[in-house]
Amino acid sequence: MPQLTPNVIRLASLEGRVALVTGAGQGIGRAIALRLAEHGADVVVNDLREETATRVAGQIEELGRRALAVVADISNVAAIDAMFEQAHRELGGPQIVVNNAGIIRVQAFPDVTEEDWDKRFSVNARGLFFCMQAAVRRMRNLGGGGGGGG
């Protein structure tokens, strides 16, 4: 059986596409944002911290792509809507959305408080849902898909 290496997976050209990546200021989100840019996408870099979002946006611009750093808390629906509006206004709106933002707090099960649970759920589930809902609405308006009938 052939061994799979990172070089086996190749992305098609994303030239002319705009991607929005949540939690893109570090770690996996940063790697995703940079990889999308390497393949031609312009990227909206979302993070909670301006410093990290701006740094990654600068790295994307060094690759010759347009980038927009947007500080927004995806647990807040108004912040999500504002982020998508800014992305549309400044880069033409995303056709690709990567919901990468998430939080984890390592603690013993009996020690998880209601506040801990609510914060995790508001980012990891609620934020993901409302980011996708905002994306689908805009993609439908642009005629670019965003199915999800029902």
CSV table of C-alpha atoms in Angstrom, one decimal:
chain,number,residue,atom,x,y,z
A,1,MET,CA,0.0,0.0,0.0
A,2,PRO,CA,1.5,3.4,-0.9
A,3,GLN,CA,2.4,5.8,1.9
A,4,LEU,CA,0.5,9.0,2.0
A,5,THR,CA,2.5,12.2,2.4
A,6,PRO,CA,1.5,15.8,2.8
A,7,ASN,CA,2.4,16.3,-0.9
A,8,VAL,CA,-0.4,13.9,-2.0
A,9,ILE,CA,-3.1,16.3,-1.1
A,10,ARG,CA,-3.2,19.2,-3.5
A,11,LEU,CA,-5.7,22.1,-3.6
A,12,ALA,CA,-7.0,23.5,-6.9
A,13,SER,CA,-6.3,27.1,-7.7
A,14,LEU,CA,-8.4,29.4,-5.5
A,15,GLU,CA,-7.5,32.5,-7.6
A,16,GLY,CA,-10.3,35.1,-7.3
A,17,ARG,CA,-11.9,33.5,-4.3
A,18,VAL,CA,-12.2,35.0,-0.8
A,19,ALA,CA,-12.0,32.8,2.2
A,20,LEU,CA,-12.9,33.6,5.8
A,21,VAL,CA,-11.2,31.6,8.5
A,22,THR,CA,-12.4,32.0,12.1
A,23,GLY,CA,-9.7,31.6,14.8
A,24,ALA,CA,-7.0,32.2,12.2
A,25,GLY,CA,-4.6,34.1,14.5
A,26,GLN,CA,-2.6,31.1,15.5
A,27,GLY,CA,-2.3,27.3,15.3
A,28,ILE,CA,-4.4,25.3,12.9
A,29,GLY,CA,-6.4,28.4,11.8
A,30,ARG,CA,-3.3,30.3,10.9
A,31,ALA,CA,-2.0,27.3,8.9
A,32,ILE,CA,-5.3,27.0,7.1
A,33,ALA,CA,-5.4,30.7,6.3
A,34,LEU,CA,-1.8,30.6,4.9
A,35,ARG,CA,-2.5,27.5,2.9
A,36,LEU,CA,-5.6,29.1,1.3
A,37,ALA,CA,-3.5,32.1,0.4
A,38,GLU,CA,-0.7,30.0,-1.1
A,39,HIS,CA,-3.3,28.6,-3.4
A,40,GLY,CA,-4.6,32.0,-4.5
A,41,ALA,CA,-7.3,32.9,-2.1
A,42,ASP,CA,-7.7,36.3,-0.5
A,43,VAL,CA,-8.3,35.7,3.2
A,44,VAL,CA,-10.3,37.3,6.0
A,45,VAL,CA,-8.4,36.5,9.2
A,46,ASN,CA,-10.7,36.4,12.2
A,47,ASP,CA,-9.4,36.2,15.7
A,48,LEU,CA,-10.2,37.6,19.2
A,49,ARG,CA,-6.9,39.4,19.3
A,50,GLU,CA,-6.0,42.2,17.0
A,51,GLU,CA,-2.3,41.5,17.3
A,52,THR,CA,-2.5,37.9,16.1
A,53,ALA,CA,-5.1,38.6,13.3
A,54,THR,CA,-3.0,41.5,12.0
A,55,ARG,CA,0.2,39.4,12.1
A,56,VAL,CA,-1.3,36.6,10.0
A,57,ALA,CA,-2.9,39.1,7.6
A,58,GLY,CA,0.5,40.6,7.0
A,59,GLN,CA,1.9,37.1,6.3
A,60,ILE,CA,-0.8,36.6,3.7
A,61,GLU,CA,-0.1,39.9,2.1
A,62,GLU,CA,3.6,38.9,1.9
A,63,LEU,CA,2.4,35.9,-0.2
A,64,GLY,CA,0.9,38.5,-2.7
A,65,ARG,CA,-2.7,38.0,-1.6
A,66,ARG,CA,-5.2,40.5,-0.1
A,67,ALA,CA,-6.0,40.0,3.5
A,68,LEU,CA,-8.3,41.5,6.1
A,69,ALA,CA,-7.8,41.2,9.8
A,70,VAL,CA,-11.2,41.2,11.7
A,71,VAL,CA,-11.4,41.1,15.4
A,72,ALA,CA,-14.8,39.5,16.3
A,73,ASP,CA,-16.1,37.1,19.0
A,74,ILE,CA,-18.1,34.5,17.1
A,75,SER,CA,-20.2,33.7,20.1
A,76,ASN,CA,-21.9,37.1,19.4
A,77,VAL,CA,-24.3,37.0,16.5
A,78,ALA,CA,-24.1,40.8,15.9
A,79,ALA,CA,-20.3,40.5,15.7
A,80,ILE,CA,-20.6,37.7,13.2
A,81,ASP,CA,-22.9,39.8,11.0
A,82,ALA,CA,-20.6,42.8,11.2
A,83,MET,CA,-17.6,40.6,10.3
A,84,PHE,CA,-19.3,39.2,7.2
A,85,GLU,CA,-20.5,42.8,6.2
A,86,GLN,CA,-16.9,44.1,6.5
A,87,ALA,CA,-15.6,41.1,4.5
A,88,HIS,CA,-18.1,41.8,1.8
A,89,ARG,CA,-17.4,45.5,1.7
A,90,GLU,CA,-13.6,45.3,1.7
A,91,LEU,CA,-12.9,42.0,-0.2
A,92,GLY,CA,-16.1,41.2,-2.0
A,93,GLY,CA,-17.4,38.6,0.5
A,94,PRO,CA,-16.3,35.1,1.2
A,95,GLN,CA,-17.1,32.1,-1.0
A,96,ILE,CA,-15.2,29.9,1.4
A,97,VAL,CA,-15.8,29.7,5.1
A,98,VAL,CA,-13.7,27.7,7.5
A,99,ASN,CA,-15.1,27.5,11.0
A,100,ASN,CA,-11.9,26.8,13.0
A,101,ALA,CA,-12.4,28.9,16.1
A,102,GLY,CA,-13.0,26.9,19.2
A,103,ILE,CA,-12.2,26.8,22.9
A,104,ILE,CA,-11.2,24.1,25.2
A,105,ARG,CA,-10.6,24.2,28.9
A,106,VAL,CA,-9.0,21.2,30.5
A,107,GLN,CA,-10.6,20.4,33.8
A,108,ALA,CA,-12.1,17.5,35.7
A,109,PHE,CA,-15.6,16.7,34.7
A,110,PRO,CA,-17.1,17.4,38.2
A,111,ASP,CA,-15.4,20.9,38.2
A,112,VAL,CA,-17.1,22.2,35.0
A,113,THR,CA,-19.3,25.1,36.0
A,114,GLU,CA,-22.4,26.3,34.2
A,115,GLU,CA,-20.4,29.3,33.1
A,116,ASP,CA,-17.7,27.1,31.6
A,117,TRP,CA,-20.2,25.0,29.8
A,118,ASP,CA,-22.1,28.0,28.4
A,119,LYS,CA,-18.9,29.6,27.1
A,120,ARG,CA,-17.7,26.5,25.4
A,121,PHE,CA,-21.1,25.9,23.8
A,122,SER,CA,-21.5,29.6,22.7
A,123,VAL,CA,-18.2,29.4,20.7
A,124,ASN,CA,-17.9,25.8,19.7
A,125,ALA,CA,-21.5,25.1,18.6
A,126,ARG,CA,-23.5,28.4,18.6
A,127,GLY,CA,-20.7,30.4,16.9
A,128,LEU,CA,-20.2,27.7,14.3
A,129,PHE,CA,-24.0,27.6,13.5
A,130,PHE,CA,-24.4,31.3,13.2
A,131,CYS,CA,-21.2,31.8,11.1
A,132,MET,CA,-22.5,29.2,8.7
A,133,GLN,CA,-26.0,30.8,8.7
A,134,ALA,CA,-24.5,34.2,7.9
A,135,ALA,CA,-22.4,32.6,5.1
A,136,VAL,CA,-25.3,30.8,3.5
A,137,ARG,CA,-27.4,34.0,3.5
A,138,ARG,CA,-24.7,35.9,1.7
A,139,MET,CA,-23.9,33.1,-0.7
A,140,ARG,CA,-27.6,32.8,-1.7
A,141,ASN,CA,-27.8,36.6,-2.3
A,142,LEU,CA,-24.7,36.5,-4.5
A,143,GLY,CA,-26.0,33.5,-6.4
A,144,GLY,CA,-23.0,31.4,-5.3
A,145,GLY,CA,-24.8,28.5,-3.7
A,146,GLY,CA,-25.4,28.2,0.0
A,147,GLY,CA,-28.0,25.5,-0.3
A,148,GLY,CA,-29.3,24.1,2.9
A,149,GLY,CA,-32.9,24.1,2.0
A,150,GLY,CA,-35.5,23.1,4.4
